[in-house]
Structures are given as C-alpha cells and as structure tokens.
Amino acid sequence: MNIALILAAGSGTRMGNADKPKQFLPIYGKPLMIHTIEAFEINDDVDKIVIVTNEQYIDQVKVWCKQYDLSKVRGVVAGGNSRQISVYNGLKAVEELVSSPDDIIVIHDAARPLISQKIINDNIAVCKKFGAVDTVIKASDTIIRSKDNEIISDIPNRNELYQGQTPQTFKFKIIKDAHEKALKEDIPNVTDDAKLVLSFGIDVHLVEGSAQNFKITTFDDLMMLKALLKIGKTEVVL
Amino acid sequence: MFNNIFKVTSPGVIEKFIDTVEDMDNKVLVKVDTMAICKADIRYFLGNRDINVLNHKYPLAPIHEAVGEVVKDPTGTYKKGDKVILVPNSFDDKFYSDNSNRRCHRKDLGDNYYPKAVFRSSTADGFLRNYYTCSPDLLVKYDESIAPSIAVFSELLSVATAALRRINFDEVEKLALFGDGIMAYIVYIMLRFDHPDLDLTVFGIDDHKLEAFRDAKTAKFEEYKGEKFDTLIEAVGGKFSADAINNMIDLSIPGADLILMGVNEEKSPINTRLVLEKGLSLKGVTRSTKQDFEHVAKALNDKKVQEALSIMVLSENKINNVGDIYRCFEADINNKKEIGKNLMHW
C-alpha cells in the first residue's frame, strides 16, 4: 500500500502580511493545499492520504476534503512545533492504516502544488526497490558556503550538488524507526526526513524532481505561481 | 489541481502553460494518455497558413487525435479507469438557437458543419495536455483490451466514417479511392470493415505504400485501363489534390459521386467542363460527429481493423518535456515513406 503524507502545518511566517499560512491561501478559488492534495488523489499508485495541519484548521480541512471530493483522505491530524514533530504525528496516524512494514509513505509539502504525476510515480517505484528516496534537482547556481555571513568559507563543486525537494519517500518501517530513534536519542528539529534517515546509516536514493515543483515559501513565490497560472488561463475560442 | 498544457505560440515554437483543471459537477476529468499529430497540427506548428489566420489562432494547443482514461466522473456516466476516445467537437447551449449559425438541414451533415462549430486544435485548445475536462457527451468509451496506440487513430477513422456516410452504398458498383497516404489507408480500413465485398480500387503513386492496401486492387492512374467508377473518394490533399480530382473526373462514369476529403491550402483548378458534361456530384467531407466515433469504437474490436492499424504505429514516444514534443513533430514532418505516425504518450 502507498500512503501520501501531506504536510500542511506551516505557519507561513515568511509570507509577509497574509492573514493565514500559505497553504490555506486561495489560488483561483481553491486553497493552495487542495490543489496539491488533488495531485495525489488522482494518482493511481496512491491508495490513501493523511494530512497534517495546524490544529485550528483541522475542521476546515475536513470540510474542504468533502467539498472537493478527496475520497482517499483517511486522516487529518494536528502538526507540532517543528517539521520533525509534524511528520511524526502524521506517521502515528499512518500506522493505523498500514498493512505491512514495507508499505510506502510519500511525504510531501502542501506548499509544492505543481508536483507532477511523474515525480510521484518515480518516488514510489524507486522506493519499492531501495526503501528510501529523496526528490532533487541539479543545482544550477553556484552554491556558496559562508559560516559567518560575511566571507566565503567554501565553494563546493557544483557537479555534486543538488537542491532537495519533496516528496521524500520511505518504506514505513524505515521512516518510523528513524523518527523514534531521533526522539529517543533527543535529536530535535531535523528539517529534512532524508537527513534523518541518512544519519542512521541508510542509503537514500535520488529521484529527479523539476524546477516547476517549487515551494511556495515567500510572497514572491506566490506571485510567481499566480503569474504562471495567469499565462496558462489563455483559451482560444474564435 | 494544476495541469500542464502545451501550445504553439508562433511558427516552430511550442511552450508549456500551466492551467487549472476546473471542477465542475457536470464534467468528466480525463487523464490524456496517447496523442497523434495531424497534418493540420503540422500546418499550425510550421505556420503554413495565412498569417492573419494564424495570428488569431496562436497561442493554440495542438492535437485533436487523443485517447485517455477517466479519472473522475461526477455525472456517473463513466467509471474510473474507463478508456475513452476524446471527441474534439464542442457546442454550447446557444449553438442551435443562434440565427447567424445556419447550415443546410440535410440529415447526412453533422453538427460540425455549423459555421460556429468549435473544433479542438483549430478553434479551441487541443489535447496536448495532461488532463482534460469535458461533458460526458464528448467522450466515447472503447474496450479496455484495445491498446491506446491503436485507439488513438479513432478520430481519423471517424472522419473516414463521416465520408462513407455521405455515400449511398446500395447504388455503388465500383468504387475508386485516390491516395496512398494515411487518410486513404484509414478510409480503406473502414471500407473493408463496413463493406468487405465492395469492388474497390486504390489509386496511388508509391509502390511501397500501395502494398499496405492488401485487400483491394491497386493501380496507378497513368497505367489504368479498366472500367470507370460510379463512386470516387479523394484522400490525397495538399498540392496534388487538384491532379487527383481531375483524374477522378476522368475516371467517372456519368452521374458519379465524388467525395473530397483532402485539405489543400491552395485553390484547386478542376475540369468543370467534364463535371458538367458527366453530371457529377462533388461532396466535401471534413470532421466527424460523436455518432461516427461510436461506430469507430465498435470497429476497433475487429481484429482485422486492429491489425491494419498496427502498421501505422511508427514509434511510441514518452513525453517528458517540450523537446520530446518537438522531436515527434519533426519525425512526422520528415516521414514521407511510411503510412503511419509517431505517437506521443505522457
């Protein structure tokens, strides 16, 4: 079984004056996160969906699931103070749905609405084979490391660098064990599940993402998404 | 949900657009699966039409030959996973009541002959997109045992069906089909399916292509010494269509019906003196109706039809980006030797 775990518990602190977190902002009349979840709803390989969201939005998200006919959603649970806790809360809800430790969990940011079906399919296929997968795109800009924010400490070789996206996809046992071990060993605030799994010595394989699968983090990102969509609304009927 | 749609924005340029897939209670959501490129798509892609016409059309998503799979159908007409042929016609509620939208009331003319008929990839965006929403009336289910790479030729088969609908086969004794390209081959397939015993002669110029018309007599116009015909179909198009039509006029018996299917951007000079002398009837055929597609969905179940269509699959190509689309267009543009198409899959 393949279960999508959608993370929609962000606070949206980088969105400027918006009165609600970015994942709830309407894009052409529909909350951003619903556009994202629909990509998983229509994917034939995804069997069930669990949503992690801000506690005060749980009822609203449940209403949206009904309104937009998201029939694969099996749970809407509250997130935590960090991404790590939010994922863990989601995994606890997922645990009630899995039928095998090898079931596949596709963890995706609700704020990446332009996720393609190909990326979802590739994540599931590669995870089936290897157990742990991260979606990446090759770094196109030179990446600069600066430890003091003033001078360059290092310029890593760009050929070895990728930018991480989501989904990050794991067999259930691998991701659940990694999170429980992190809690036990008091490793807090890991912002990336691949990093967590990697830190326990498990190989994480790469799946090619897409520049289009960008995360709506800032107001500029939101403008970029709206601009892309505005262009796309052109319909020619003579 | 967001959707990728690819449009020709100027001659030789295809760009990706992102659109929203609208949720509407009375529409079916279809995942587009397999697409084939038509000569009309190539004309838009290359800009081989009057520039004033093109400037009104661009940006325009090409492709009107496509099949897909039902993802969601709130109307309850289709089940999730049903394989469907996409019908490229479109009509709105005011269509029939609009006084400026007039045509003859002949029964054999389809709705597509109304001046305001909308056709995908010509007067509305086509199917070069990941998802498509439409009324259930614009889909025709086909049997799931049939490969999408075979079913994708349904639109062509439906046009052939529309052409054959214009012929009264009770009166046909000898039929000539002019052309040795894709359209002629498709007409040949439907003729053999609907009228297997018909006396059929195919006229062409390319020996290799004529070999594909296995269950028909084949001939070259210059060498033909046989009997003349009462029904003749032109499926040549392009710059040679005028020659073909004049050859057909020469090979007609008085009172014959001539069905014209080939598109030519130029005006064709034809021998009207003989048209008058022989009392010939010329009928133009383009595009088809939903009923034609339904007939085709039945024909697709026929093993002979499937076998005949299978030779038309020149290649199957996975489309990941605009570059892959360019390569398919170029492959079809450069193919002069084989009867077939380079298909695109998402």
GROMACS .gro file of N, CA, C and O in nm, chain A residues 27-28 30 32 34-35 38-39 41-42 44 68-70 113-114 116-118 212 225 228-238, chain B residues 1-2 4-5 7 16-23 29 31 56-60 69 71-72 80 118 120 123-125 129 131 320:
model
  256
   27ILE      N    1  -0.604   2.995  -0.437
   27ILE     CA    2  -0.548   3.014  -0.570
   27ILE      C    3  -0.659   2.979  -0.667
   27ILE      O    4  -0.701   2.864  -0.676
   28TYR      N    5  -0.707   3.078  -0.739
   28TYR     CA    6  -0.822   3.061  -0.827
   28TYR      C    7  -0.936   2.987  -0.757
   28TYR      O    8  -0.987   2.886  -0.805
   30LYS      N    9  -0.953   2.812  -0.484
   30LYS     CA   10  -0.936   2.686  -0.413
   30LYS      C   11  -0.810   2.696  -0.326
   30LYS      O   12  -0.708   2.747  -0.374
   32LEU      N   13  -0.461   2.653  -0.169
   32LEU     CA   14  -0.338   2.601  -0.231
   32LEU      C   15  -0.317   2.452  -0.198
   32LEU      O   16  -0.286   2.371  -0.286
   34ILE      N   17  -0.522   2.222  -0.136
   34ILE     CA   18  -0.616   2.130  -0.202
   34ILE      C   19  -0.566   2.098  -0.344
   34ILE      O   20  -0.575   1.984  -0.389
   35HIS      N   21  -0.511   2.199  -0.411
   35HIS     CA   22  -0.452   2.174  -0.543
   35HIS      C   23  -0.345   2.064  -0.530
   35HIS      O   24  -0.335   1.973  -0.613
   38GLU      N   25  -0.496   1.716  -0.455
   38GLU     CA   26  -0.563   1.660  -0.573
   38GLU      C   27  -0.466   1.584  -0.663
   38GLU      O   28  -0.503   1.486  -0.727
   39ALA      N   29  -0.341   1.629  -0.665
   39ALA     CA   30  -0.241   1.559  -0.747
   39ALA      C   31  -0.221   1.416  -0.696
   39ALA      O   32  -0.195   1.323  -0.773
   41GLU      N   33  -0.464   1.260  -0.505
   41GLU     CA   34  -0.596   1.198  -0.514
   41GLU      C   35  -0.614   1.127  -0.649
   41GLU      O   36  -0.670   1.018  -0.656
   42ILE      N   37  -0.564   1.189  -0.755
   42ILE     CA   38  -0.587   1.130  -0.887
   42ILE      C   39  -0.477   1.031  -0.927
   42ILE      O   40  -0.486   0.969  -1.032
   44ASP      N   41  -0.297   0.697  -0.953
   44ASP     CA   42  -0.342   0.559  -0.938
   44ASP      C   43  -0.260   0.480  -0.837
   44ASP      O   44  -0.308   0.381  -0.782
   68TYR      N   45  -1.427   1.909  -0.195
   68TYR     CA   46  -1.352   1.883  -0.318
   68TYR      C   47  -1.342   1.733  -0.350
   68TYR      O   48  -1.260   1.692  -0.432
   69ASP      N   49  -1.423   1.654  -0.280
   69ASP     CA   50  -1.436   1.512  -0.311
   69ASP      C   51  -1.302   1.438  -0.306
   69ASP      O   52  -1.266   1.364  -0.397
   70LEU      N   53  -1.226   1.462  -0.197
   70LEU     CA   54  -1.096   1.396  -0.182
   70LEU      C   55  -1.119   1.264  -0.107
   70LEU      O   56  -1.106   1.255   0.015
  113PRO      N   57   0.252   2.286  -0.494
  113PRO     CA   58   0.130   2.243  -0.565
  113PRO      C   59   0.154   2.195  -0.708
  113PRO      O   60   0.068   2.130  -0.766
  114LEU      N   61   0.272   2.227  -0.763
  114LEU     CA   62   0.294   2.190  -0.903
  114LEU      C   63   0.365   2.055  -0.916
  114LEU      O   64   0.433   2.028  -1.015
  116SER      N   65   0.434   1.691  -1.014
  116SER     CA   66   0.385   1.618  -1.133
  116SER      C   67   0.355   1.473  -1.097
  116SER      O   68   0.409   1.418  -1.001
  117GLN      N   69   0.272   1.411  -1.178
  117GLN     CA   70   0.241   1.269  -1.160
  117GLN      C   71   0.367   1.185  -1.178
  117GLN      O   72   0.385   1.083  -1.112
  118LYS      N   73   0.454   1.228  -1.266
  118LYS     CA   74   0.577   1.152  -1.292
  118LYS      C   75   0.664   1.147  -1.166
  118LYS      O   76   0.719   1.042  -1.133
  212GLN      N   77   0.964   2.318  -1.172
  212GLN     CA   78   0.824   2.357  -1.155
  212GLN      C   79   0.771   2.318  -1.016
  212GLN      O   80   0.677   2.378  -0.967
  225LEU      N   81   0.380   3.179  -0.880
  225LEU     CA   82   0.278   3.077  -0.909
  225LEU      C   83   0.159   3.142  -0.980
  225LEU      O   84   0.111   3.091  -1.082
  228LEU      N   85   0.243   3.234  -1.335
  228LEU     CA   86   0.245   3.114  -1.422
  228LEU      C   87   0.103   3.073  -1.460
  228LEU      O   88   0.074   3.041  -1.574
  229LEU      N   89   0.015   3.079  -1.361
  229LEU     CA   90  -0.122   3.035  -1.387
  229LEU      C   91  -0.198   3.134  -1.474
  229LEU      O   92  -0.279   3.096  -1.556
  230LYS      N   93  -0.168   3.261  -1.454
  230LYS     CA   94  -0.238   3.363  -1.533
  230LYS      C   95  -0.208   3.343  -1.681
  230LYS      O   96  -0.295   3.348  -1.765
  231ILE      N   97  -0.083   3.315  -1.712
  231ILE     CA   98  -0.045   3.292  -1.852
  231ILE      C   99  -0.122   3.171  -1.904
  231ILE      O  100  -0.175   3.170  -2.014
  232GLY      N  101  -0.133   3.072  -1.818
  232GLY     CA  102  -0.195   2.947  -1.861
  232GLY      C  103  -0.345   2.954  -1.878
  232GLY      O  104  -0.404   2.862  -1.931
  233LYS      N  105  -0.407   3.063  -1.836
  233LYS     CA  106  -0.553   3.068  -1.849
  233LYS      C  107  -0.598   3.099  -1.992
  233LYS      O  108  -0.716   3.097  -2.022
  234THR      N  109  -0.505   3.132  -2.078
  234THR     CA  110  -0.543   3.169  -2.215
  234THR      C  111  -0.613   3.053  -2.284
  234THR      O  112  -0.560   2.944  -2.295
  235GLU      N  113  -0.733   3.074  -2.327
  235GLU     CA  114  -0.805   2.972  -2.404
  235GLU      C  115  -0.852   3.038  -2.532
  235GLU      O  116  -0.913   3.144  -2.528
  236VAL      N  117  -0.819   2.979  -2.644
  236VAL     CA  118  -0.853   3.042  -2.771
  236VAL      C  119  -0.982   2.984  -2.824
  236VAL      O  120  -0.990   2.865  -2.850
  237VAL      N  121  -1.083   3.063  -2.831
  237VAL     CA  122  -1.207   3.018  -2.896
  237VAL      C  123  -1.252   3.129  -2.988
  237VAL      O  124  -1.278   3.240  -2.944
  238LEU      N  125  -1.255   3.100  -3.116
  238LEU     CA  126  -1.292   3.205  -3.212
  238LEU      C  127  -1.442   3.203  -3.238
  238LEU      O  128  -1.504   3.100  -3.231
  239MET      N  129  -0.658   2.151  -0.892
  239MET     CA  130  -0.539   2.084  -0.941
  239MET      C  131  -0.483   2.157  -1.062
  239MET      O  132  -0.558   2.217  -1.136
  240PHE      N  133  -0.353   2.151  -1.074
  240PHE     CA  134  -0.290   2.219  -1.186
  240PHE      C  135  -0.260   2.121  -1.299
  240PHE      O  136  -0.245   2.002  -1.278
  242ASN      N  137  -0.063   2.078  -1.697
  242ASN     CA  138   0.027   2.131  -1.799
  242ASN      C  139  -0.042   2.124  -1.935
  242ASN      O  140  -0.100   2.021  -1.970
  243ILE      N  141  -0.034   2.232  -2.009
  243ILE     CA  142  -0.089   2.232  -2.145
  243ILE      C  143   0.016   2.296  -2.235
  243ILE      O  144   0.080   2.394  -2.196
  245LYS      N  145   0.126   2.471  -2.593
  245LYS     CA  146   0.064   2.546  -2.703
  245LYS      C  147   0.168   2.594  -2.802
  245LYS      O  148   0.281   2.628  -2.764
  254LYS      N  149   0.518   2.557  -2.277
  254LYS     CA  150   0.436   2.494  -2.172
  254LYS      C  151   0.361   2.601  -2.095
  254LYS      O  152   0.418   2.701  -2.054
  255PHE      N  153   0.231   2.580  -2.074
  255PHE     CA  154   0.150   2.669  -1.992
  255PHE      C  155   0.096   2.587  -1.875
  255PHE      O  156   0.079   2.466  -1.886
  256ILE      N  157   0.073   2.655  -1.764
  256ILE     CA  158   0.012   2.586  -1.650
  256ILE      C  159  -0.130   2.639  -1.634
  256ILE      O  160  -0.151   2.760  -1.629
  257ASP      N  161  -0.223   2.548  -1.626
  257ASP     CA  162  -0.363   2.586  -1.619
  257ASP      C  163  -0.424   2.519  -1.497
  257ASP      O  164  -0.366   2.428  -1.440
  258THR      N  165  -0.540   2.562  -1.458
  258THR     CA  166  -0.610   2.493  -1.350
  258THR      C  167  -0.715   2.400  -1.412
  258THR      O  168  -0.779   2.435  -1.510
  259VAL      N  169  -0.726   2.281  -1.355
  259VAL     CA  170  -0.832   2.190  -1.400
  259VAL      C  171  -0.956   2.226  -1.321
  259VAL      O  172  -0.957   2.218  -1.199
  260GLU      N  173  -1.057   2.272  -1.391
  260GLU     CA  174  -1.177   2.319  -1.323
  260GLU      C  175  -1.258   2.200  -1.272
  260GLU      O  176  -1.270   2.099  -1.338
  261ASP      N  177  -1.313   2.217  -1.153
  261ASP     CA  178  -1.404   2.115  -1.101
  261ASP      C  179  -1.544   2.159  -1.136
  261ASP      O  180  -1.589   2.264  -1.094
  267LEU      N  181  -1.341   1.429  -1.563
  267LEU     CA  182  -1.197   1.456  -1.563
  267LEU      C  183  -1.126   1.336  -1.629
  267LEU      O  184  -1.142   1.222  -1.585
  269LYS      N  185  -0.761   1.174  -1.787
  269LYS     CA  186  -0.616   1.180  -1.799
  269LYS      C  187  -0.583   1.148  -1.945
  269LYS      O  188  -0.614   1.038  -1.992
  294HIS      N  189  -0.468   3.504  -3.526
  294HIS     CA  190  -0.591   3.491  -3.446
  294HIS      C  191  -0.589   3.362  -3.365
  294HIS      O  192  -0.654   3.352  -3.263
  295LYS      N  193  -0.516   3.262  -3.416
  295LYS     CA  194  -0.520   3.129  -3.352
  295LYS      C  195  -0.419   3.117  -3.238
  295LYS      O  196  -0.448   3.056  -3.136
  296TYR      N  197  -0.296   3.165  -3.257
  296TYR     CA  198  -0.191   3.150  -3.156
  296TYR      C  199  -0.225   3.231  -3.032
  296TYR      O  200  -0.280   3.340  -3.045
  297PRO      N  201  -0.190   3.185  -2.910
  297PRO     CA  202  -0.136   3.053  -2.882
  297PRO      C  203  -0.248   2.946  -2.885
  297PRO      O  204  -0.357   2.971  -2.835
  298LEU      N  205  -0.214   2.834  -2.941
  298LEU     CA  206  -0.315   2.729  -2.959
  298LEU      C  207  -0.253   2.592  -2.927
  298LEU      O  208  -0.148   2.558  -2.982
  307GLU      N  209  -0.803   0.822  -2.010
  307GLU     CA  210  -0.860   0.736  -1.909
  307GLU      C  211  -0.939   0.823  -1.812
  307GLU      O  212  -0.889   0.928  -1.769
  309VAL      N  213  -1.063   0.972  -1.488
  309VAL     CA  214  -1.012   0.982  -1.351
  309VAL      C  215  -1.129   1.000  -1.255
  309VAL      O  216  -1.132   0.940  -1.148
  310LYS      N  217  -1.223   1.081  -1.294
  310LYS     CA  218  -1.335   1.114  -1.206
  310LYS      C  219  -1.455   1.153  -1.291
  310LYS      O  220  -1.437   1.225  -1.389
  318LYS      N  221  -1.431   0.516  -1.309
  318LYS     CA  222  -1.289   0.550  -1.301
  318LYS      C  223  -1.210   0.441  -1.375
  318LYS      O  224  -1.238   0.322  -1.358
  356VAL      N  225  -1.718   2.442  -3.286
  356VAL     CA  226  -1.583   2.456  -3.230
  356VAL      C  227  -1.512   2.322  -3.242
  356VAL      O  228  -1.570   2.217  -3.216
  358ARG      N  229  -1.142   2.123  -3.152
  358ARG     CA  230  -1.016   2.127  -3.075
  358ARG      C  231  -0.896   2.130  -3.168
  358ARG      O  232  -0.893   2.060  -3.269
  361THR      N  233  -1.020   2.577  -3.346
  361THR     CA  234  -1.086   2.695  -3.292
  361THR      C  235  -1.092   2.692  -3.140
  361THR      O  236  -1.153   2.778  -3.078
  362ALA      N  237  -1.032   2.593  -3.080
  362ALA     CA  238  -1.018   2.587  -2.934
  362ALA      C  239  -0.894   2.505  -2.904
  362ALA      O  240  -0.849   2.428  -2.990
  363ASP      N  241  -0.841   2.519  -2.784
  363ASP     CA  242  -0.720   2.445  -2.749
  363ASP      C  243  -0.741   2.295  -2.764
  363ASP      O  244  -0.846   2.242  -2.729
  367ARG      N  245  -0.212   1.811  -2.349
  367ARG     CA  246  -0.220   1.850  -2.208
  367ARG      C  247  -0.227   1.722  -2.125
  367ARG      O  248  -0.261   1.615  -2.177
  369TYR      N  249  -0.431   1.671  -1.848
  369TYR     CA  250  -0.569   1.641  -1.809
  369TYR      C  251  -0.665   1.726  -1.889
  369TYR      O  252  -0.632   1.836  -1.933
  558ASN      N  253   0.831   1.391  -2.185
  558ASN     CA  254   0.864   1.448  -2.053
  558ASN      C  255   0.878   1.599  -2.059
  558ASN      O  256   0.867   1.666  -1.958
   0.00000   0.00000   0.00000
